PDB file of C-alpha atoms and ligand atoms in Angstrom:
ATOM      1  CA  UNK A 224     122.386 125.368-100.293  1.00 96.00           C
ATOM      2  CA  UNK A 225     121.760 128.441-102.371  1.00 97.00           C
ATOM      3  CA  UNK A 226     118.332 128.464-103.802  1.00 98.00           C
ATOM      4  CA  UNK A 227     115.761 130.706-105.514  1.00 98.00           C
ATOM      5  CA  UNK A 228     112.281 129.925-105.628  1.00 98.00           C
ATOM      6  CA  UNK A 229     110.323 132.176-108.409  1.00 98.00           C
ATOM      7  CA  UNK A 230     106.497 131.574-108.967  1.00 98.00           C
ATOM      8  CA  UNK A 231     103.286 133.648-109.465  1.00 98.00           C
ATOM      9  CA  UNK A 232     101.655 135.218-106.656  1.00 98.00           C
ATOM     10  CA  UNK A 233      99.674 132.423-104.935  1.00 98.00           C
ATOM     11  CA  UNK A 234     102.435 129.913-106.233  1.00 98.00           C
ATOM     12  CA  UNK A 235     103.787 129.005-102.665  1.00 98.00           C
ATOM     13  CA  UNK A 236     106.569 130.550-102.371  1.00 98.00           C
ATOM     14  CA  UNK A 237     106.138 131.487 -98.982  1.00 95.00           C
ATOM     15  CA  UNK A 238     104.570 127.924 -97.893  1.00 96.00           C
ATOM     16  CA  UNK A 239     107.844 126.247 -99.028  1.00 97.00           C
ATOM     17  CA  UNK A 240     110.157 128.509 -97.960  1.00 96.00           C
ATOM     18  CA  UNK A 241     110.199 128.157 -94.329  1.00 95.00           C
ATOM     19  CA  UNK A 242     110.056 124.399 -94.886  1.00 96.00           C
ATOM     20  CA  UNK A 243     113.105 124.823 -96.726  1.00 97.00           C
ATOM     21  CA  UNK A 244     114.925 127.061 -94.655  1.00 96.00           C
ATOM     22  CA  UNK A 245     114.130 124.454 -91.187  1.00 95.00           C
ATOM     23  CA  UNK A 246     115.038 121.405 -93.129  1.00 96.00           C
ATOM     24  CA  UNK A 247     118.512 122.361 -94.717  1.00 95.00           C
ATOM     25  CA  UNK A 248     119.427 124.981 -92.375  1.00 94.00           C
ATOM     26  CA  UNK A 249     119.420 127.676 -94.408  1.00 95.00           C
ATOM     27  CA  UNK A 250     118.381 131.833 -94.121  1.00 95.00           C
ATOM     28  CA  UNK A 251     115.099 132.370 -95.785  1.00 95.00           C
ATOM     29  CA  UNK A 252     114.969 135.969 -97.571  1.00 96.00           C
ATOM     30  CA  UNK A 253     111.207 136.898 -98.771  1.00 96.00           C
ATOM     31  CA  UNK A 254     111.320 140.573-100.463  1.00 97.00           C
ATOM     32  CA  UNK A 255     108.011 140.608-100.184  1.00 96.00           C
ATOM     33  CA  UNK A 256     107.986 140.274 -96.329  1.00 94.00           C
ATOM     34  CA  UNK A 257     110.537 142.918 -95.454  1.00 95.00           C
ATOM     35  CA  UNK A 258     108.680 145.101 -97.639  1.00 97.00           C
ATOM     36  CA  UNK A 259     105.651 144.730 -96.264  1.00 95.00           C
ATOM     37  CA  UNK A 260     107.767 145.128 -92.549  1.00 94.00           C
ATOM     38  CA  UNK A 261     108.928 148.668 -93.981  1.00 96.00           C
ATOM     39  CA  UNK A 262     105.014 149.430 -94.635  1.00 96.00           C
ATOM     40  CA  UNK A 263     104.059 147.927 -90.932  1.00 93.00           C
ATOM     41  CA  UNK A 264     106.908 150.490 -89.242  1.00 96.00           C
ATOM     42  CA  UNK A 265     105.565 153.250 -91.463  1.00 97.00           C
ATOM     43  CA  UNK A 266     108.844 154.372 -92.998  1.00 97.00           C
ATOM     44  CA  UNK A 267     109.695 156.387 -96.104  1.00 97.00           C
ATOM     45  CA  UNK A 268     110.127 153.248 -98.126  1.00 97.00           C
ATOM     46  CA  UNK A 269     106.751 151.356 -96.922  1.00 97.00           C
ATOM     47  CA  UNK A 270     104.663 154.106 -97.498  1.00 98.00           C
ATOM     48  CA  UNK A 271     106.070 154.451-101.264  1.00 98.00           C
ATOM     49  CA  UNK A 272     106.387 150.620-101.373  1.00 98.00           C
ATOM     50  CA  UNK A 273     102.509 150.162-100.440  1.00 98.00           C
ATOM     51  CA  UNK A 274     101.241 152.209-103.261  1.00 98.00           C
ATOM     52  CA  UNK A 275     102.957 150.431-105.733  1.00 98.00           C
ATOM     53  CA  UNK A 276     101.800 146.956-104.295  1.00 98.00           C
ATOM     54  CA  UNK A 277      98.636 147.937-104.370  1.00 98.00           C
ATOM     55  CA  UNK A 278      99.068 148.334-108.006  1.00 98.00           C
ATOM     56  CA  UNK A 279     100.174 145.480-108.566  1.00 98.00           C
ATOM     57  CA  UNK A 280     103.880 146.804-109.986  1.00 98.00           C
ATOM     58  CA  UNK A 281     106.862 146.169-109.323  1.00 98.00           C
ATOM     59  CA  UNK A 282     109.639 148.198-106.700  1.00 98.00           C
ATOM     60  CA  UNK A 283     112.443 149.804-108.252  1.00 98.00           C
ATOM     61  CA  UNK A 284     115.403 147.706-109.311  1.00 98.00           C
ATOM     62  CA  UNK A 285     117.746 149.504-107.202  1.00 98.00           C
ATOM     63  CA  UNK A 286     116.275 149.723-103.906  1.00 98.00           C
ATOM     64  CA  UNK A 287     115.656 145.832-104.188  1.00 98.00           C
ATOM     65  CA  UNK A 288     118.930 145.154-105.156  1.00 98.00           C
ATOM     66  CA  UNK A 289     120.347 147.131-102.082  1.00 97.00           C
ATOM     67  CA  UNK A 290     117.791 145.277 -99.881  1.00 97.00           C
ATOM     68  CA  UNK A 291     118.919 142.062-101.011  1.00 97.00           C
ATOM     69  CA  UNK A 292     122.387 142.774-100.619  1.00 96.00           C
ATOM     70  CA  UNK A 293     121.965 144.540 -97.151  1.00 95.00           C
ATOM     71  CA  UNK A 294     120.266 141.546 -96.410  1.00 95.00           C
ATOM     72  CA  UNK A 295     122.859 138.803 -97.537  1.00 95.00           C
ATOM     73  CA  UNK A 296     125.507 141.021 -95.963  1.00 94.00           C
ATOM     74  CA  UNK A 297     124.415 142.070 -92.498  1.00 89.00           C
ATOM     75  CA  UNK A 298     121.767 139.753 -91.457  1.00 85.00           C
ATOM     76  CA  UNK A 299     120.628 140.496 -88.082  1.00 84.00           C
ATOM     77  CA  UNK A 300     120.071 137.204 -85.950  1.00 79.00           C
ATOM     78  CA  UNK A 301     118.771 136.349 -82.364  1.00 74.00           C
ATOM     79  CA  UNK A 302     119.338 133.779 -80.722  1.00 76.00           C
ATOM     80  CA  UNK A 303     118.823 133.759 -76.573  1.00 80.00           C
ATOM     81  CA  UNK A 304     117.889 137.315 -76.647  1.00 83.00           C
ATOM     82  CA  UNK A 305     120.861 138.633 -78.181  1.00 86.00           C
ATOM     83  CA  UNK A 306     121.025 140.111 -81.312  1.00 87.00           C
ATOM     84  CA  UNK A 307     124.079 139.323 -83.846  1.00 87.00           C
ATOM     85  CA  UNK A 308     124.991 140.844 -87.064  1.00 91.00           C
ATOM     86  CA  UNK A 309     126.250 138.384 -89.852  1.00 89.00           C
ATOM     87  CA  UNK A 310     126.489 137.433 -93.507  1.00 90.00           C
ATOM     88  CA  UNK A 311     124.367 134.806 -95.195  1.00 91.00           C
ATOM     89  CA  UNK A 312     126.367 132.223 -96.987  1.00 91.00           C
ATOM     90  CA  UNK A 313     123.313 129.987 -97.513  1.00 95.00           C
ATOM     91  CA  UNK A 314     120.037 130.921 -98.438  1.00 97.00           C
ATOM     92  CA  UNK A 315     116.453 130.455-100.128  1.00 97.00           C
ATOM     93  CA  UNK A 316     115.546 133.488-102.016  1.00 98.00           C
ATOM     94  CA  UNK A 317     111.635 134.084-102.306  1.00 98.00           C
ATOM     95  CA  UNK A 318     110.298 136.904-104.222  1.00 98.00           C
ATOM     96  CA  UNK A 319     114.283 138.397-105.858  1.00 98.00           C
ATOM     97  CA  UNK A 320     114.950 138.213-108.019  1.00 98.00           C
ATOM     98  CA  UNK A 321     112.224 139.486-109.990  1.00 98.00           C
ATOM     99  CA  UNK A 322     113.725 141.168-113.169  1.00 98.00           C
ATOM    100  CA  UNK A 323     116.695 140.438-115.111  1.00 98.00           C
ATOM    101  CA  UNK A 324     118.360 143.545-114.391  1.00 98.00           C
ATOM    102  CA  UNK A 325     118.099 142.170-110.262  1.00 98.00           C
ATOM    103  CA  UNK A 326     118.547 138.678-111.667  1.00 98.00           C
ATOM    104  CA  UNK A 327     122.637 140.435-112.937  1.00 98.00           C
ATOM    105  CA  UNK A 328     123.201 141.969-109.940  1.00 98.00           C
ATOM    106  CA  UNK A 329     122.591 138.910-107.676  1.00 98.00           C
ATOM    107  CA  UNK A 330     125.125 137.244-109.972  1.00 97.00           C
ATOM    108  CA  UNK A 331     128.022 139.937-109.843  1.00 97.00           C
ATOM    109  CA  UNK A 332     127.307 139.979-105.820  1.00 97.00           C
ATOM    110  CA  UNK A 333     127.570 135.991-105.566  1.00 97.00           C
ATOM    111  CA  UNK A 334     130.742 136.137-107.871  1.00 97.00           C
ATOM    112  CA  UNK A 335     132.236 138.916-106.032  1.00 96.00           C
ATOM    113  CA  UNK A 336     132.188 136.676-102.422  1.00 95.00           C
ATOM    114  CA  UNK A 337     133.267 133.539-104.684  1.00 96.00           C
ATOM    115  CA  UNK A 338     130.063 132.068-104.452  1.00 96.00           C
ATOM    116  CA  UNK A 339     127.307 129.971-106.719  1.00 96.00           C
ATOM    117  CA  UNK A 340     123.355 129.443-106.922  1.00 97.00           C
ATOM    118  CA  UNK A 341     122.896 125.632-106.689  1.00 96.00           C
ATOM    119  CA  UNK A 342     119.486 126.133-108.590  1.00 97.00           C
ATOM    120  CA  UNK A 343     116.482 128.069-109.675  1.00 98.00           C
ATOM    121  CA  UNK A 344     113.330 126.349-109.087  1.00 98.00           C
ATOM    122  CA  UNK A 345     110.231 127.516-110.830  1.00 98.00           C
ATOM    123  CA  UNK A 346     106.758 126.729-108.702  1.00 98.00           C
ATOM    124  CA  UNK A 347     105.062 126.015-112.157  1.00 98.00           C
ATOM    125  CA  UNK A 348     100.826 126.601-112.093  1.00 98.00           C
ATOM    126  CA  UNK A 349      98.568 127.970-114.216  1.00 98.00           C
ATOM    127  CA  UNK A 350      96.602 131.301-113.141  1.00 97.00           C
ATOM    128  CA  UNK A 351      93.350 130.076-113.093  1.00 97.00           C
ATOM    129  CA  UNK A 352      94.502 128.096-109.866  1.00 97.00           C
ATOM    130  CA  UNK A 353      95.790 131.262-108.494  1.00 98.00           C
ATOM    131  CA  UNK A 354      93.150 133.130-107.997  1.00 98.00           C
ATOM    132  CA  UNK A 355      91.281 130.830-105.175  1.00 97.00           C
ATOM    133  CA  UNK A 356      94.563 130.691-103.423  1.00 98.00           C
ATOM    134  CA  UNK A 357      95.123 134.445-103.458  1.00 98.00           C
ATOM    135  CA  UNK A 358      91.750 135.266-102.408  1.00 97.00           C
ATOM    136  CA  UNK A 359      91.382 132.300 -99.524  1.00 97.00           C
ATOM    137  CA  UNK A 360      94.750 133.480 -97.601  1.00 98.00           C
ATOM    138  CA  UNK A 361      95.009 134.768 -94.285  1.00 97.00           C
ATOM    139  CA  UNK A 362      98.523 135.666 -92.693  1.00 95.00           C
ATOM    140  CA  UNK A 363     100.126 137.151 -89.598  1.00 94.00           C
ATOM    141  CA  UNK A 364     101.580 140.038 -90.138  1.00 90.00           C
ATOM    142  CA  UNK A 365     104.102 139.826 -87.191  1.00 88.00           C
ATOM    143  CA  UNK A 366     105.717 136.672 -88.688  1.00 87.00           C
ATOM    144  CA  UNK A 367     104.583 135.909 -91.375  1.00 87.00           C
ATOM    145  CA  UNK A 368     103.069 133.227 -91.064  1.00 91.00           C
ATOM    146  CA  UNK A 369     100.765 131.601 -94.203  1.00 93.00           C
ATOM    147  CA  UNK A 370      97.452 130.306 -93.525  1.00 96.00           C
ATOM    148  CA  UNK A 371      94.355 129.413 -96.441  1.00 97.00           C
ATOM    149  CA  UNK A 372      90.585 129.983 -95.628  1.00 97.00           C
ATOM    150  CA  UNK A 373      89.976 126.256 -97.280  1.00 96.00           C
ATOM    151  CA  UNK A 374      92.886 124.636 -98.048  1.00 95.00           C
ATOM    152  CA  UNK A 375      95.399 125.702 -95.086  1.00 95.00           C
ATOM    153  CA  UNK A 376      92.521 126.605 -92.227  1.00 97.00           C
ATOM    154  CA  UNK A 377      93.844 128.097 -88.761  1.00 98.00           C
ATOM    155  CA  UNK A 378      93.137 125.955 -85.394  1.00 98.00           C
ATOM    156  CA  UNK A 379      90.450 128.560 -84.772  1.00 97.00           C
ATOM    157  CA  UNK A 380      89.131 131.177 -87.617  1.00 96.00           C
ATOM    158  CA  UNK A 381      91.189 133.834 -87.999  1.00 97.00           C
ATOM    159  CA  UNK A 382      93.670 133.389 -85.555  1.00 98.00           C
ATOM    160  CA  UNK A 383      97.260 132.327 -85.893  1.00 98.00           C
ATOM    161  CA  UNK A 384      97.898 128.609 -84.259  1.00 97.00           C
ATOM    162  CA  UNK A 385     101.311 129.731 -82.590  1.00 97.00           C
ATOM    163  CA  UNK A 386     100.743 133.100 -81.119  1.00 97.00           C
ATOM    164  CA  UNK A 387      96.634 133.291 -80.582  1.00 98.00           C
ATOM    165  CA  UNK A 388      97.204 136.815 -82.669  1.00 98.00           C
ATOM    166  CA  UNK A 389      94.396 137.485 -85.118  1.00 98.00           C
ATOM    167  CA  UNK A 390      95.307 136.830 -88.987  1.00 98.00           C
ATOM    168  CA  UNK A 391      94.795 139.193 -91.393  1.00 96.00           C
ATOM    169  CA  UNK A 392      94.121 139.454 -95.358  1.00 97.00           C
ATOM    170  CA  UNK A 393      96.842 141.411 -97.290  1.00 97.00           C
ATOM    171  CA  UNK A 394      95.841 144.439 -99.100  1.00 96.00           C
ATOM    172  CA  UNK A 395      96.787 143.327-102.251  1.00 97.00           C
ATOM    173  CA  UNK A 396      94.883 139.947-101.874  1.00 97.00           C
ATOM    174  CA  UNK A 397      91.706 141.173-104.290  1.00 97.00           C
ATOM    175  CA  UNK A 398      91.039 139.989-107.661  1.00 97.00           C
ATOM    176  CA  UNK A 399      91.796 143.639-109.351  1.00 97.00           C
ATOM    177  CA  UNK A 400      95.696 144.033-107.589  1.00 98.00           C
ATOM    178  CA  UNK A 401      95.845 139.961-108.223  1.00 98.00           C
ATOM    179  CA  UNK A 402      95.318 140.903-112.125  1.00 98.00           C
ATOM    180  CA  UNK A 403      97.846 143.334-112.065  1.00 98.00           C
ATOM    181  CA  UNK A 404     100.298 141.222-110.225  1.00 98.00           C
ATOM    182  CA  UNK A 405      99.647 138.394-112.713  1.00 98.00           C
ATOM    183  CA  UNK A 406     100.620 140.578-115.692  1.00 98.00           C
ATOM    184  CA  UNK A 407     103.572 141.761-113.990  1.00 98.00           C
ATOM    185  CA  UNK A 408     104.888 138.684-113.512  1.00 98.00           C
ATOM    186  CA  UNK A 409     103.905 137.455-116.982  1.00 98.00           C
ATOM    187  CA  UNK A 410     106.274 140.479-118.551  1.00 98.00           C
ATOM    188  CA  UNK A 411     108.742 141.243-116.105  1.00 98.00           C
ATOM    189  CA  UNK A 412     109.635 137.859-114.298  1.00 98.00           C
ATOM    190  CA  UNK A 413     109.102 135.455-116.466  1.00 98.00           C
ATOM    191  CA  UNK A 414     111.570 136.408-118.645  1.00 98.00           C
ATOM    192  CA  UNK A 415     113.598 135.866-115.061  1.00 98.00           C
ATOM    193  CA  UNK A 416     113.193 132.279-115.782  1.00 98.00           C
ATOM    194  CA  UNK A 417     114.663 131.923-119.390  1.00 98.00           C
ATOM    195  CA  UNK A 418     117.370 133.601-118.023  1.00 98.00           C
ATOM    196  CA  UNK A 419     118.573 130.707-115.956  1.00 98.00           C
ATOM    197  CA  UNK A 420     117.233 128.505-117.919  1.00 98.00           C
ATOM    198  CA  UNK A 421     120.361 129.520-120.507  1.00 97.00           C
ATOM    199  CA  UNK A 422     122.478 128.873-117.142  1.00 96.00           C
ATOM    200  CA  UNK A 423     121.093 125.542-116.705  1.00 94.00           C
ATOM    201  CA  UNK A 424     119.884 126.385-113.200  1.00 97.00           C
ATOM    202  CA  UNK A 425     116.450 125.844-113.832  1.00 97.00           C
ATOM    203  CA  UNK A 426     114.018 123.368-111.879  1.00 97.00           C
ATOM    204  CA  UNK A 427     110.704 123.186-113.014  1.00 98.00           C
ATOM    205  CA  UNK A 428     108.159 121.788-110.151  1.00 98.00           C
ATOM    206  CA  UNK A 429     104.667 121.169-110.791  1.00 98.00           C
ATOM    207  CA  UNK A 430     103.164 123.859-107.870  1.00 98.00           C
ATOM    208  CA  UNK A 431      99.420 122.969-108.725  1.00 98.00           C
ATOM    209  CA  UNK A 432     100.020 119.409-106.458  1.00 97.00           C
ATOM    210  CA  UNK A 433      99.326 119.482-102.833  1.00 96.00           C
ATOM    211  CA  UNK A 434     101.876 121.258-100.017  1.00 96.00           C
ATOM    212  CA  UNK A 435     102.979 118.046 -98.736  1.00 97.00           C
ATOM    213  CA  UNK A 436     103.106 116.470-102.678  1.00 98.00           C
ATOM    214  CA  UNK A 437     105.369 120.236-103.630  1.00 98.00           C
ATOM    215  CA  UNK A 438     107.426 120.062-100.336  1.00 98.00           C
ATOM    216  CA  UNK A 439     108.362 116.262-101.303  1.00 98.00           C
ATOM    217  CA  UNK A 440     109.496 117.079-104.692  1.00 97.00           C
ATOM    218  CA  UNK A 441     111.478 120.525-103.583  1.00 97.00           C
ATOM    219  CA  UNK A 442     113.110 117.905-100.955  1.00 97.00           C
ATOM    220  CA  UNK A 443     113.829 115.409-103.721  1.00 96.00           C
ATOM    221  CA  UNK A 444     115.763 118.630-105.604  1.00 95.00           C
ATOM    222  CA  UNK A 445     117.515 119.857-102.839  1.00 94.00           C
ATOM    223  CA  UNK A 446     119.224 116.480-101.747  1.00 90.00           C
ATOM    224  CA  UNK A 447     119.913 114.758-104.675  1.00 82.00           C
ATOM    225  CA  UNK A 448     121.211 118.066-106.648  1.00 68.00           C
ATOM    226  CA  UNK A 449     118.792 118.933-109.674  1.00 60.00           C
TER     227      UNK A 449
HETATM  228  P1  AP5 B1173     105.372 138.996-102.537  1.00 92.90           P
HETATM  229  O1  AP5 B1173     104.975 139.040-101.132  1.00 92.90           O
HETATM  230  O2  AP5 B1173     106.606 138.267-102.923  1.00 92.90           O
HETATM  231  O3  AP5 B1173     104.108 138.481-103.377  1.00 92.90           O
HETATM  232  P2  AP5 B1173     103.951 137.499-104.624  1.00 92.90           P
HETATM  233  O4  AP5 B1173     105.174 137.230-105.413  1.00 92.90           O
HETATM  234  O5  AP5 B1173     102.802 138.056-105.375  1.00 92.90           O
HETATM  235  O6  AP5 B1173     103.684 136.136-104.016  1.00 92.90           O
HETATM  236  P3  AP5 B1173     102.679 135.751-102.883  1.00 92.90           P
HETATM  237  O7  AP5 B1173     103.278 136.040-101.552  1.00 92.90           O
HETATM  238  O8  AP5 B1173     101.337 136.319-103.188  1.00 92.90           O
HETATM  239  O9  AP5 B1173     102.553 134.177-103.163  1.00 92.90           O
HETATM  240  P4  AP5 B1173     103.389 132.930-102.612  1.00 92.90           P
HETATM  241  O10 AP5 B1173     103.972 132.248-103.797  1.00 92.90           O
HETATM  242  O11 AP5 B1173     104.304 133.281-101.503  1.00 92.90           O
HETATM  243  O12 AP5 B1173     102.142 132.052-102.102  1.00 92.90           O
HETATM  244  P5  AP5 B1173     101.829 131.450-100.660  1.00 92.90           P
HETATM  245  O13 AP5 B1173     102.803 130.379-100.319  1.00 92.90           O
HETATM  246  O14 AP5 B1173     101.627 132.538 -99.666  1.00 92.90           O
HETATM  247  O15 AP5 B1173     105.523 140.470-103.092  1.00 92.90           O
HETATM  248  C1  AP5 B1173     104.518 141.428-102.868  1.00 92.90           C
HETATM  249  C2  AP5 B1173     104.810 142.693-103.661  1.00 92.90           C
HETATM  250  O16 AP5 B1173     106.027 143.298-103.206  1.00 92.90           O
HETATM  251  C3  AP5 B1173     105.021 142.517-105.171  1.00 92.90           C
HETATM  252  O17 AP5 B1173     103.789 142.502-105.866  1.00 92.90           O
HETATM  253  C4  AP5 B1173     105.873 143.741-105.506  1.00 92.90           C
HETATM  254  O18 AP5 B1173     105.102 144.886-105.626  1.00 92.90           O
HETATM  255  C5  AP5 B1173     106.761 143.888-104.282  1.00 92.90           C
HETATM  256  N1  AP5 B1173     108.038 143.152-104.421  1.00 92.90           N
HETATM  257  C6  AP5 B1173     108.431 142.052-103.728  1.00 92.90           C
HETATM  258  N2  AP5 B1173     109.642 141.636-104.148  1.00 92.90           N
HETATM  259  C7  AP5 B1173     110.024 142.489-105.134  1.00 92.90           C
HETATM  260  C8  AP5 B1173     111.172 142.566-105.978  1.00 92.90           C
HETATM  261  N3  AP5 B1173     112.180 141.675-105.894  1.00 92.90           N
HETATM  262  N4  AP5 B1173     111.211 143.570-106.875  1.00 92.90           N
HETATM  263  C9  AP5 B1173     110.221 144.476-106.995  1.00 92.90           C
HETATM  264  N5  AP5 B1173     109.114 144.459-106.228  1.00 92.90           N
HETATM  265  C10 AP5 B1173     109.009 143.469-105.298  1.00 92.90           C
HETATM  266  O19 AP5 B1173     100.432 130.723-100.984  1.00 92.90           O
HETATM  267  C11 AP5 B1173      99.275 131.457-101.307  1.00 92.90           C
HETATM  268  C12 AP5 B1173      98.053 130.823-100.642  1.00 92.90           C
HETATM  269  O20 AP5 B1173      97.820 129.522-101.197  1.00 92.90           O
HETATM  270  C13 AP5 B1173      98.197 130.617 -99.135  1.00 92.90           C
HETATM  271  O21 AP5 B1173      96.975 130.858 -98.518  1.00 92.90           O
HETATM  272  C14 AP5 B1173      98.588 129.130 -98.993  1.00 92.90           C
HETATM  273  O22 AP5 B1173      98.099 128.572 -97.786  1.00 92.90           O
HETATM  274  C15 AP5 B1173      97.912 128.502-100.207  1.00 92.90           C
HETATM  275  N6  AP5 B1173      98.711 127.434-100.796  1.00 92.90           N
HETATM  276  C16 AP5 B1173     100.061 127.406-100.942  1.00 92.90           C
HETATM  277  N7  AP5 B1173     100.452 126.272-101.562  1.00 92.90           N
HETATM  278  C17 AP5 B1173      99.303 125.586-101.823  1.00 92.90           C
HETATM  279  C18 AP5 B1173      99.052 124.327-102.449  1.00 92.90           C
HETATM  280  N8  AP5 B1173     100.051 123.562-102.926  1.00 92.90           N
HETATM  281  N9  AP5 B1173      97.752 123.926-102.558  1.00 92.90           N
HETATM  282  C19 AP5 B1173      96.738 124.702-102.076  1.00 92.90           C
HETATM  283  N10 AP5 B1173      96.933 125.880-101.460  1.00 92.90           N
HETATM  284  C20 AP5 B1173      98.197 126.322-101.341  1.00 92.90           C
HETATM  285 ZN1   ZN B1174     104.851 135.099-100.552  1.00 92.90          ZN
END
């Protein structure tokens, strides 16, 4: 399996992903997490990264693209404490590719190791349901982890169910970076879906449902082929 999953902030990208990734066996690849794992360690790249999501804009094409491919080319797994260093054949993409210019690179990457997308799903929602989601979610930062004040609530408030570790709200979680991030998408990554559209990749699934209602349709997609 070979999947993208593109969607508006709040769309639930990163609730379906995982789900994906332990149901079909596959490597899940969120931009937007390894980012925000650059800012965490403080490096060069997450302290220019954070200032631009705070903005609500977008990271330079290039240093994506050379995350994504670092990413789909040395992969570093553990498994029993020990630490290998592998490609990814199969995949769910969250968050890349996010302009067409990224959207043609993936494609010359995939064709130059002789492989194809399966599909392009689209979590489809209107942004007046955003907002509530945005503003009601609580992660941890160590793994990620997606939680909702309302709709997703922790065990215990603010604390993550699996570690005990207090859960935090993301900087860019406010309504002001959430407009930004809206418009964004609306001009730069939207146009990201017409795009495979014309390749007849494109799944549209109705992301406004419930998790459990999204996650049975995604399954649906993914086993019988869209
Ligand atoms: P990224 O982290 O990818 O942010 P995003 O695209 O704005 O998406 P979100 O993570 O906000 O939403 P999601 O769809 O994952 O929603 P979730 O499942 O958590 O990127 C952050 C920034 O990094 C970007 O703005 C950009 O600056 C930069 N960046 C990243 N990739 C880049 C790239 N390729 N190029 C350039 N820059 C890049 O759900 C949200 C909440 O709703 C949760 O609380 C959840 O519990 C709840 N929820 C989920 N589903 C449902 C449901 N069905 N019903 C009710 N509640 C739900
Ligand atoms: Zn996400």
């Amino acid at each position: 399996l070979r999947t993208i999953l593109i969607g508006p902030p709040g769309a639930g990208k990163g609730t379906q992903a995982p789900r994906i990734r332990d149901e079909f066996c596959v490597c899940h690849l969120a931009t937007g997490d390894l980012l925000r794992e650059q800012i965490a360690k403080k490096t060069e790249l997450g302290q220019m990264a954070k200032k631009i999501i705070d903005a609500g804009e977008l990271v330079n094409d290039e240093i994506m693209v050379n995350m994504i491919k670092d990413q789909l080319e040395n992969n570093k797994s553990c498994k029993n404490g020990q630490v290998t260093i592998h490609p990814v054949v199969v995949f769910v993409l969250d968050g890349f590719p996010r302009t067409i210019p990224q959207a043609e690179k993936l494609d010359a990457m995939l064709e130059t190791r002789g492989e194809k997308l399966d599909s392009v799903v689209e979590l489809a929602i209107p942004d007046q349901l955003l907002i509530s989601r945005i503003t009601g979610r609580l992660i941890h930062p160590a793994s990620g982890r997606t939680y909702h004040k309302e709709f997703q609530p922790p065990r215990k408030p603010m604390t993550d169910d699996i570690t005990g570790e207090p859960l935090i709200q993301r900087s860019d979680d406010n309504i002001e970076t959430l407009t930004k991030r809206l418009a964004t998408y609306h001009k730069q990554t939207a146009p990201v879906v017409n795009y495979y559209k014309n390749k007849s990749l494109w799944v549209p699934i109705d992301a406004a449902q419930s998790p459990n209602v999204v996650w049975e349709n995604l399954r649906k997609v993914f086993r019988e082929g869209p």
